[in-house]
PDB file of C-alpha atoms in Angstrom:
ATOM      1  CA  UNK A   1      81.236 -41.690  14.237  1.00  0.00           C
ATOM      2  CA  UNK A   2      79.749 -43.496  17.840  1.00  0.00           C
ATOM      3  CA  UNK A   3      78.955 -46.728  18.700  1.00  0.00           C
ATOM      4  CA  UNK A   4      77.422 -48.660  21.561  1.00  0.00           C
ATOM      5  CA  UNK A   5      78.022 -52.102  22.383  1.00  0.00           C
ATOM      6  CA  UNK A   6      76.067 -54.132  24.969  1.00  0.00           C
ATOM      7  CA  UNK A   7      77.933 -56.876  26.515  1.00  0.00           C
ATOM      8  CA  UNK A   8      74.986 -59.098  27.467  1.00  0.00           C
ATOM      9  CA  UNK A   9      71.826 -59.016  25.561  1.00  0.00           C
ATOM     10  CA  UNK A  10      69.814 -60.927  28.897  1.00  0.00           C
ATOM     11  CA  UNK A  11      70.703 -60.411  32.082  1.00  0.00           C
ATOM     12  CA  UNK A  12      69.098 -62.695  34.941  1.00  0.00           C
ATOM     13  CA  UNK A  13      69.397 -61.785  38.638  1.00  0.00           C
ATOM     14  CA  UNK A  14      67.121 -63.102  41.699  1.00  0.00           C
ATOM     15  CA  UNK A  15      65.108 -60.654  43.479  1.00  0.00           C
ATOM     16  CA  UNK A  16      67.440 -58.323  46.036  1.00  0.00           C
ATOM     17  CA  UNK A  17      70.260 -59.196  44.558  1.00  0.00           C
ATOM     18  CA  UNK A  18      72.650 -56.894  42.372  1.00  0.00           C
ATOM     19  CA  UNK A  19      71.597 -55.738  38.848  1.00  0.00           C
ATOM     20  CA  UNK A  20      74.918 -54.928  36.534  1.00  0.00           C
ATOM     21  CA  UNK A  21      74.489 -53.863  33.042  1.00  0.00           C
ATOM     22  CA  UNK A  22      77.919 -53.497  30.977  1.00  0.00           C
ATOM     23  CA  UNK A  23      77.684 -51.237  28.327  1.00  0.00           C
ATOM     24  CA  UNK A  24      80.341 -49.619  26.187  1.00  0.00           C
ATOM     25  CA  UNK A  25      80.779 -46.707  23.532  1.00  0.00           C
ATOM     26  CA  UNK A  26      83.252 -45.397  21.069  1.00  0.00           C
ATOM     27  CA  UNK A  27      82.494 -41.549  19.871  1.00  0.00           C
ATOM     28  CA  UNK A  28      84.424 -38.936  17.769  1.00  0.00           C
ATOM     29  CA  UNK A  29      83.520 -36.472  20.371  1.00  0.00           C
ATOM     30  CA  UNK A  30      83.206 -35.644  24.250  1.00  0.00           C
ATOM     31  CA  UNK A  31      79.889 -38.126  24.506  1.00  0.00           C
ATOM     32  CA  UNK A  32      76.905 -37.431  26.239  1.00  0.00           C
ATOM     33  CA  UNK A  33      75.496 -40.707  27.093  1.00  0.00           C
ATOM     34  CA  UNK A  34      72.205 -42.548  28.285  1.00  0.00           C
ATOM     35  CA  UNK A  35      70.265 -45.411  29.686  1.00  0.00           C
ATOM     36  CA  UNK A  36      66.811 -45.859  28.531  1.00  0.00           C
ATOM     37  CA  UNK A  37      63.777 -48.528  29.298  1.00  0.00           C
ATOM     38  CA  UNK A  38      61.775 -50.050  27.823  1.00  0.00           C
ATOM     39  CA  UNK A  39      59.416 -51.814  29.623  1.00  0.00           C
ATOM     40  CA  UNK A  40      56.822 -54.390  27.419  1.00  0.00           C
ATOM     41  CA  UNK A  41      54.641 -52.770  24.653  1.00  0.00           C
ATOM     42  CA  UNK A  42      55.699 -49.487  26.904  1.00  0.00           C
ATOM     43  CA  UNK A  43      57.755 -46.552  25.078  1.00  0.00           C
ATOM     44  CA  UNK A  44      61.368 -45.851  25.866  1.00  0.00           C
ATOM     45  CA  UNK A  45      61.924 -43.795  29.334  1.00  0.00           C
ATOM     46  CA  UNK A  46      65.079 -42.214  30.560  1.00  0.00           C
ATOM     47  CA  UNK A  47      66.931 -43.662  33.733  1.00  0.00           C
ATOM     48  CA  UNK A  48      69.629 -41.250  33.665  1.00  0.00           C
ATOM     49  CA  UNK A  49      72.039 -39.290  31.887  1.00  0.00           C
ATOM     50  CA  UNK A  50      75.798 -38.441  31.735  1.00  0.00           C
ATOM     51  CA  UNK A  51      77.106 -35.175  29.799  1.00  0.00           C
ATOM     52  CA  UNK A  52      80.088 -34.354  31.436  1.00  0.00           C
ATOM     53  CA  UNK A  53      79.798 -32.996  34.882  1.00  0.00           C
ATOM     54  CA  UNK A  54      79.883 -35.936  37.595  1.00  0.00           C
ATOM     55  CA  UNK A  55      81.056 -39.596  36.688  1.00  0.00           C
ATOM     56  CA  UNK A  56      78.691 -41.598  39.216  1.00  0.00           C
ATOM     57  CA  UNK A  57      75.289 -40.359  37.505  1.00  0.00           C
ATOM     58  CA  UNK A  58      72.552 -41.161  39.784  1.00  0.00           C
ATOM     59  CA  UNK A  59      69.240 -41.911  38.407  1.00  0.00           C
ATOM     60  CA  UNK A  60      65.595 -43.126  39.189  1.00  0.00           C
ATOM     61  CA  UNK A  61      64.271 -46.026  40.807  1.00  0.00           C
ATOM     62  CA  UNK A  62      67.467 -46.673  42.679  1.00  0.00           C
ATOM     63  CA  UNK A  63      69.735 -46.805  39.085  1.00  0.00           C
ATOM     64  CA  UNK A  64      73.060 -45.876  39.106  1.00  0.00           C
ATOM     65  CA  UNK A  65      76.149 -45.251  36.591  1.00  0.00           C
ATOM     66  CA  UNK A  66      79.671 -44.671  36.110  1.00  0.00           C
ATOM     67  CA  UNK A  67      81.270 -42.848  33.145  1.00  0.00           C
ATOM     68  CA  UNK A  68      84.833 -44.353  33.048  1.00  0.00           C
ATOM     69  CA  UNK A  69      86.697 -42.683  29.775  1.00  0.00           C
ATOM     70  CA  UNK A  70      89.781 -44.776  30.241  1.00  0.00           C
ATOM     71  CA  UNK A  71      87.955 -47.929  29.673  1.00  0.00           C
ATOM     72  CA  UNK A  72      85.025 -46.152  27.578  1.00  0.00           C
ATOM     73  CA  UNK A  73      82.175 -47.600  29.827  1.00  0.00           C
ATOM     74  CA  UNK A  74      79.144 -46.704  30.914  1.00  0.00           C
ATOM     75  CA  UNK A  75      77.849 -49.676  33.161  1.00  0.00           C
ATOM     76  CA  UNK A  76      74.082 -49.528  34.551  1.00  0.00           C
ATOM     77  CA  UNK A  77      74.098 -50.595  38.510  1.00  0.00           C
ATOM     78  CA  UNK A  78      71.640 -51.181  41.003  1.00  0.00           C
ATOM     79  CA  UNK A  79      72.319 -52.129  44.584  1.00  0.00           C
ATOM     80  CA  UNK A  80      69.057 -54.334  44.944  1.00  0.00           C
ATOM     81  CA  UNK A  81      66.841 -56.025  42.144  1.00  0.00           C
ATOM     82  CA  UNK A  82      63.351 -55.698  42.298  1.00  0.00           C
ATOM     83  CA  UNK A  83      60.524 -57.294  40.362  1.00  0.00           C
ATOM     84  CA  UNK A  84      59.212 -54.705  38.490  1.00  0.00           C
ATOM     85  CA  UNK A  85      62.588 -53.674  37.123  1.00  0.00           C
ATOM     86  CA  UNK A  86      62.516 -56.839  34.743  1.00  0.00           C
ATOM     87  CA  UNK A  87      62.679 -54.623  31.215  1.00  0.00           C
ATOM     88  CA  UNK A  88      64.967 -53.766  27.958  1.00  0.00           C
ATOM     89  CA  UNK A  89      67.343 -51.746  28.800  1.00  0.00           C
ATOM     90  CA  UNK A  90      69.227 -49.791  26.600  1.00  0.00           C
ATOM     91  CA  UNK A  91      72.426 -47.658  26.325  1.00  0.00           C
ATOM     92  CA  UNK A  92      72.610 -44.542  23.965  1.00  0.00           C
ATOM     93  CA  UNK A  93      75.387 -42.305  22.996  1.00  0.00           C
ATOM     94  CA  UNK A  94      75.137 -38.550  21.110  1.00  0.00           C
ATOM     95  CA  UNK A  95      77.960 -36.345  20.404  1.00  0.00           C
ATOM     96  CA  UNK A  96      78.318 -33.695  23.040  1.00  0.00           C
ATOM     97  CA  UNK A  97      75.980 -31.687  24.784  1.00  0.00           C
ATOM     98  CA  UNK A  98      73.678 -31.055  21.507  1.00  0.00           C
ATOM     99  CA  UNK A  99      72.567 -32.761  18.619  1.00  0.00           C
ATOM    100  CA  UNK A 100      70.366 -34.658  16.675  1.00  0.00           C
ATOM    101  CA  UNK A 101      71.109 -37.928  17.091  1.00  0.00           C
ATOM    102  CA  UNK A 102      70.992 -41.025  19.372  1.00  0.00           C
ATOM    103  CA  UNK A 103      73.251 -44.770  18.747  1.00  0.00           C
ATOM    104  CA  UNK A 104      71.393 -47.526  20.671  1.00  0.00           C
ATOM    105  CA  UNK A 105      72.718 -50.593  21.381  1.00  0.00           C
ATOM    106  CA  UNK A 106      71.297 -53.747  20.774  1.00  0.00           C
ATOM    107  CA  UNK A 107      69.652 -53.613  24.689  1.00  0.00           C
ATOM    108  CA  UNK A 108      69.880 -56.026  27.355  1.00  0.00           C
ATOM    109  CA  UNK A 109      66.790 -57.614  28.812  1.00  0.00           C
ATOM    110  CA  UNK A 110      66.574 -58.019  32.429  1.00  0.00           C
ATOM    111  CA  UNK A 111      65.460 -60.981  34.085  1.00  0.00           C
ATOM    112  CA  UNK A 112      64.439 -61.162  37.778  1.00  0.00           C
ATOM    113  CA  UNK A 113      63.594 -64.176  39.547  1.00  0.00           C
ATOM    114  CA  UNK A 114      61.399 -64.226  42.760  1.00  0.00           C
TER     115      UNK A 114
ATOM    116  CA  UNK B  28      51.186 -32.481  31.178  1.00  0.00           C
ATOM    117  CA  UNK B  29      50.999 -34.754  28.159  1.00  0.00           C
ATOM    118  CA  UNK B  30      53.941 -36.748  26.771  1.00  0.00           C
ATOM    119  CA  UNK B  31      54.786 -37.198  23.216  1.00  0.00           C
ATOM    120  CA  UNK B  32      51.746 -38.738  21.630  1.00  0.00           C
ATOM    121  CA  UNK B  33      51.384 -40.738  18.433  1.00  0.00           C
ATOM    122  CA  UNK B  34      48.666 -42.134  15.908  1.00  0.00           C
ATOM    123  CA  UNK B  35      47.989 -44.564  15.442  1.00  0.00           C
ATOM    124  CA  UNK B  36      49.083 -46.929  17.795  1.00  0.00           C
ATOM    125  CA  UNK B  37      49.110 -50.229  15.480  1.00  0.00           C
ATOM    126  CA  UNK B  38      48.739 -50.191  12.028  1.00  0.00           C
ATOM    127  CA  UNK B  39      48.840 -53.139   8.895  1.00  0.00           C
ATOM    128  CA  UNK B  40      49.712 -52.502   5.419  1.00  0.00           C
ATOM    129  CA  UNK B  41      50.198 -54.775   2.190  1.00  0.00           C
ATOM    130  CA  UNK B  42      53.566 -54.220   0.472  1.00  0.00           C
ATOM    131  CA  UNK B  43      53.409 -51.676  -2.135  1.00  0.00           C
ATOM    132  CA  UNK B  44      51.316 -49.323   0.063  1.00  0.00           C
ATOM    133  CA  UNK B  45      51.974 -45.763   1.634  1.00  0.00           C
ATOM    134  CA  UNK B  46      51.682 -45.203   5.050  1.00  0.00           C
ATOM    135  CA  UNK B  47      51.409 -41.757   7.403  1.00  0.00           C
ATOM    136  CA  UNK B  48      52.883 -41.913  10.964  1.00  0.00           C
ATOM    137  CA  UNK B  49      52.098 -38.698  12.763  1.00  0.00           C
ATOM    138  CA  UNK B  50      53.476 -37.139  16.571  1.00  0.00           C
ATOM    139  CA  UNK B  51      52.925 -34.662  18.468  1.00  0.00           C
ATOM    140  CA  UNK B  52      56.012 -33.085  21.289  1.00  0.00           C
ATOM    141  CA  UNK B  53      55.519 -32.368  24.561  1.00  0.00           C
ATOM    142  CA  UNK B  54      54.012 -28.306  25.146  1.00  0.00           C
ATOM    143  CA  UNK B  55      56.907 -25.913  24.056  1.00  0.00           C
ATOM    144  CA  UNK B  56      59.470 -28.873  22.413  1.00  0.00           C
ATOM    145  CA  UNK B  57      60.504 -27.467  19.214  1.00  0.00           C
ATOM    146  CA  UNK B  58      62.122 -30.861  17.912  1.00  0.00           C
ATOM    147  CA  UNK B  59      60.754 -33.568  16.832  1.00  0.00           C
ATOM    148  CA  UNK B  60      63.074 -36.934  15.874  1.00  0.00           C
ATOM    149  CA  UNK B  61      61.874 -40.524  14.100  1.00  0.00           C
ATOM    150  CA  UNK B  62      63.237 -44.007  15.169  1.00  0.00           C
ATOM    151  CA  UNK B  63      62.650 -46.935  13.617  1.00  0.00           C
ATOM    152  CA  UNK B  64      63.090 -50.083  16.004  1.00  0.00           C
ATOM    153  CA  UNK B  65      63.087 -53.555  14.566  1.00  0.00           C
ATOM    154  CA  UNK B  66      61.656 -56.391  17.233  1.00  0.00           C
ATOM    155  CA  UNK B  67      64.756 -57.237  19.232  1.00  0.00           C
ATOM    156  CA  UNK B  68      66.894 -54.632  18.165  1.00  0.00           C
ATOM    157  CA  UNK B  69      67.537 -51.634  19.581  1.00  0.00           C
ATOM    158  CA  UNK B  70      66.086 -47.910  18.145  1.00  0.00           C
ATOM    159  CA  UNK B  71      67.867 -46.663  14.941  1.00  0.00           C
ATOM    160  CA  UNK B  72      67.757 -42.866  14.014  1.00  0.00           C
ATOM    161  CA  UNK B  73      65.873 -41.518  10.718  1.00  0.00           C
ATOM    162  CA  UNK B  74      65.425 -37.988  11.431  1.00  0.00           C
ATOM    163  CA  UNK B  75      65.513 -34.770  13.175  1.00  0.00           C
ATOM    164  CA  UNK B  76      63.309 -32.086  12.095  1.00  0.00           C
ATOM    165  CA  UNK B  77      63.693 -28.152  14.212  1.00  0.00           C
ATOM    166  CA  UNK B  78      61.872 -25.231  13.022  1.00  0.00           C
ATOM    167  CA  UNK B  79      60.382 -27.157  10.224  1.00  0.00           C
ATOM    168  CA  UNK B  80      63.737 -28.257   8.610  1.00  0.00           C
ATOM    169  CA  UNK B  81      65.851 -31.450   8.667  1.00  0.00           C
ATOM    170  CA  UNK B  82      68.343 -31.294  10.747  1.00  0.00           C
ATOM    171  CA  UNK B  83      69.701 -34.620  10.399  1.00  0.00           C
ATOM    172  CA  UNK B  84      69.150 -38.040   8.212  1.00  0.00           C
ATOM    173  CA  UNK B  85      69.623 -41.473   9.014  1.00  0.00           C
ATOM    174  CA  UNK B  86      70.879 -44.590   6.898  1.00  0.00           C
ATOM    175  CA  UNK B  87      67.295 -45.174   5.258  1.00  0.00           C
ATOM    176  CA  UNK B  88      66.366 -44.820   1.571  1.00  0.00           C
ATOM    177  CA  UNK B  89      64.578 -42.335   0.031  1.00  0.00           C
ATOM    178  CA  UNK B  90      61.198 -44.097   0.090  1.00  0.00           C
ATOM    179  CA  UNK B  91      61.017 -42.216   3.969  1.00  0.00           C
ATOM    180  CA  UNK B  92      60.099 -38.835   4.329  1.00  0.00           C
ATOM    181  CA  UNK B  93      58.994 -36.597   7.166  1.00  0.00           C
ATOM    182  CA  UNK B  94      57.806 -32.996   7.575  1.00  0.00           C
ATOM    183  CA  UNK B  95      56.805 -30.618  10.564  1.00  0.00           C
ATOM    184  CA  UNK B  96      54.272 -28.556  10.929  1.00  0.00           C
ATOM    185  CA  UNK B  97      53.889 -24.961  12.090  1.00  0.00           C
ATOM    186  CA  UNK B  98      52.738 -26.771  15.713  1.00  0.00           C
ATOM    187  CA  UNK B  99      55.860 -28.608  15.633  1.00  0.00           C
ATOM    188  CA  UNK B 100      53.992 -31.609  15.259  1.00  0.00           C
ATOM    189  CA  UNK B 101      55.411 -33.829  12.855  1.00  0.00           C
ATOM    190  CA  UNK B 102      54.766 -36.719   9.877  1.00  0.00           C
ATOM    191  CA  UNK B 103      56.768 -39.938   8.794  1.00  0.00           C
ATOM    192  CA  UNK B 104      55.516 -40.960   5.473  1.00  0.00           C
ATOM    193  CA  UNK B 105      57.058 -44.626   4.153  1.00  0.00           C
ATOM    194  CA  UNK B 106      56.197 -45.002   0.373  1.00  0.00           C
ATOM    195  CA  UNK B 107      56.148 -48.438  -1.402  1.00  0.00           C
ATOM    196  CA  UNK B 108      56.411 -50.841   1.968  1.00  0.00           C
ATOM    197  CA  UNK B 109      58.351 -53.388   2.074  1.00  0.00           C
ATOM    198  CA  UNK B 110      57.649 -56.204   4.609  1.00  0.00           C
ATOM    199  CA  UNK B 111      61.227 -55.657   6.232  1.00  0.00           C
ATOM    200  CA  UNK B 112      59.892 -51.910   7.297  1.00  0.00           C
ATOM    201  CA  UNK B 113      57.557 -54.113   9.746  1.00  0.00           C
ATOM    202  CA  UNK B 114      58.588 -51.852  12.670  1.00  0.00           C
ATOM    203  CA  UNK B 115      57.865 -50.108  15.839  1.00  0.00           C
ATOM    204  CA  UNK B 116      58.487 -46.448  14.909  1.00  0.00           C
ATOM    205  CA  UNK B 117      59.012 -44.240  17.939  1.00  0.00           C
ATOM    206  CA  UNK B 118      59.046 -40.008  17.689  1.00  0.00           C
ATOM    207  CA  UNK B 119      60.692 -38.161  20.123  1.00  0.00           C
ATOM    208  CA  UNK B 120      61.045 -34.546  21.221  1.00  0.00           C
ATOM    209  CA  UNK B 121      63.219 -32.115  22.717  1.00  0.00           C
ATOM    210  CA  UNK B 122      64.014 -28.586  23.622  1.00  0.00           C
ATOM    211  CA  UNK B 123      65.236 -26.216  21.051  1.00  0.00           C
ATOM    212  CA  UNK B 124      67.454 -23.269  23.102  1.00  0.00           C
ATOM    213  CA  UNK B 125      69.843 -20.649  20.910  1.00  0.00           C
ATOM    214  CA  UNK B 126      68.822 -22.278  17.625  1.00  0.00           C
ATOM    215  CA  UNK B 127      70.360 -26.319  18.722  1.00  0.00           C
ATOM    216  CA  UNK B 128      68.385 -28.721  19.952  1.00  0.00           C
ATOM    217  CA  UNK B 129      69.911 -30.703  23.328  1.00  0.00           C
ATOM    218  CA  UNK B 130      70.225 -34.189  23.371  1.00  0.00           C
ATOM    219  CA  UNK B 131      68.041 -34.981  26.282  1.00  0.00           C
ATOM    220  CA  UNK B 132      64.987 -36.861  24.135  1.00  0.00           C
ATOM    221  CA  UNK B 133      61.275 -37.762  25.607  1.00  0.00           C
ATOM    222  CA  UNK B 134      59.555 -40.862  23.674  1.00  0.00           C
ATOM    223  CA  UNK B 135      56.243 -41.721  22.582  1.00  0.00           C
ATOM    224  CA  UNK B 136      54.384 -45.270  22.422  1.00  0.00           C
ATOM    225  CA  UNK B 137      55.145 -45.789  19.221  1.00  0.00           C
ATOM    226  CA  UNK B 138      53.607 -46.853  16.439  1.00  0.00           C
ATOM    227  CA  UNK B 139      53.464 -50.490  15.481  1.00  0.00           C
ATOM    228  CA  UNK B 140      53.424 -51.344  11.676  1.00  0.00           C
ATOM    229  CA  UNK B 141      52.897 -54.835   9.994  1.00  0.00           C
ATOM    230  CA  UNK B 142      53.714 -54.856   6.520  1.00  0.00           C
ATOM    231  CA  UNK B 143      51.473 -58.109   5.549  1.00  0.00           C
TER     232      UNK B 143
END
């Protein structure tokens, strides 16, 4: 069995300032896990992905996370807010490397204020 | 290249009704996976078809079904609509190597259903 719980379902953060998602997961098995977008009447795009090479997962537009297993987290980090990073964002875990299926969580919507 | 592409984009039904959802994967995905996403909830699995089989069932009753085609495009049908299957329903896909499909799924628009 996996789960994914969200911490915050909205986020708000002024322009330039640090973005922090908390996100965390409980899975039967070694967890490959996700962050997703989902930008307004947009479909669902991946920021990055962790399956079990490097903990600090770099992804695009500046996104960042950090698999911790210890405290079964997967937070969502940018140095630097910008505008057009005001979304849904969502975290998703699947069993291993392979499979059929992806837990969301409930998502967190990011606000950012000019 | 194209995305994952779906039709149609909106649709509205009356309860009781039947409704077809189809997808098409990116060029040389093999699988092909269904989400249902409520407004302000996140996506919630229904199924995974490979090589024209299921390879995996969500929670949902038996009123959904889903089929792929030689093309590995794919079909959700919903039978007797209720208003709570008022949804956006996403398909994804994803590459198919040594007979398992990896993790790593690719999203369409969606399709956005009113059940009226």
């Amino acid at each position: 069995a996996q789960s994914v719980t969200q911490l915050d379902s909205h986020v708000s953060v002024s322009e330039g300032t640090p973005v922090l998602l908390r996100c965390n997961y409980s899975s039967s098995y070694s967890p490959s896990l996700f962050w997703y977008v989902q930008h307004p009447n947009k479909g669902l795009q991946l920021l990055l992905k962790y399956t079990s090479a490097a903990t600090l997962v770099k992804g695009i537009n500046g996104f960042e996370a950090e698999f911790k297993k210890s405290e079964t987290s997967f937070h969502l980090t940018k140095p630097s807010a910008h505008m057009s990073d005001a979304a849904e964002y969502f975290c998703v875990v699947s069993p291993g490397n392979a499979g059929n299926m992806l837990t969301f969580g409930g998502g967190t919507r990011l606000m950012v204020k000019p | 290249d194209a995305g994952v592409t779906q039709s149609p984009t909106h649709l509205i039904k009356t309860r009781g009704q039947h409704v077809t959802l189809r997808c098409s994967p990116i060029s040389g995905h093999k699988s092909v996976s269904w989400y249902q996403q409520v407004l302000g909830q996140g996506p919630q699995f229904i199924f995974q078809y490979y090589e024209k089989e299921e390879r995996g069932r969500g929670n949902f009753p038996d009123r959904f079904s889903a089929r792929q085609f030689p093309n590995y495009s794919s079909e959700l049908n919903v039978n007797a609509l209720l208003l709570g299957d008022s949804a956006l329903y996403l398909c994804a896909s994803s590459l198919v190597l040594g007979g398992r499909s990896y993790n790593e799924q690719f999203f369409g628009p969606g399709t956005r259903l009113t059940v009226l």
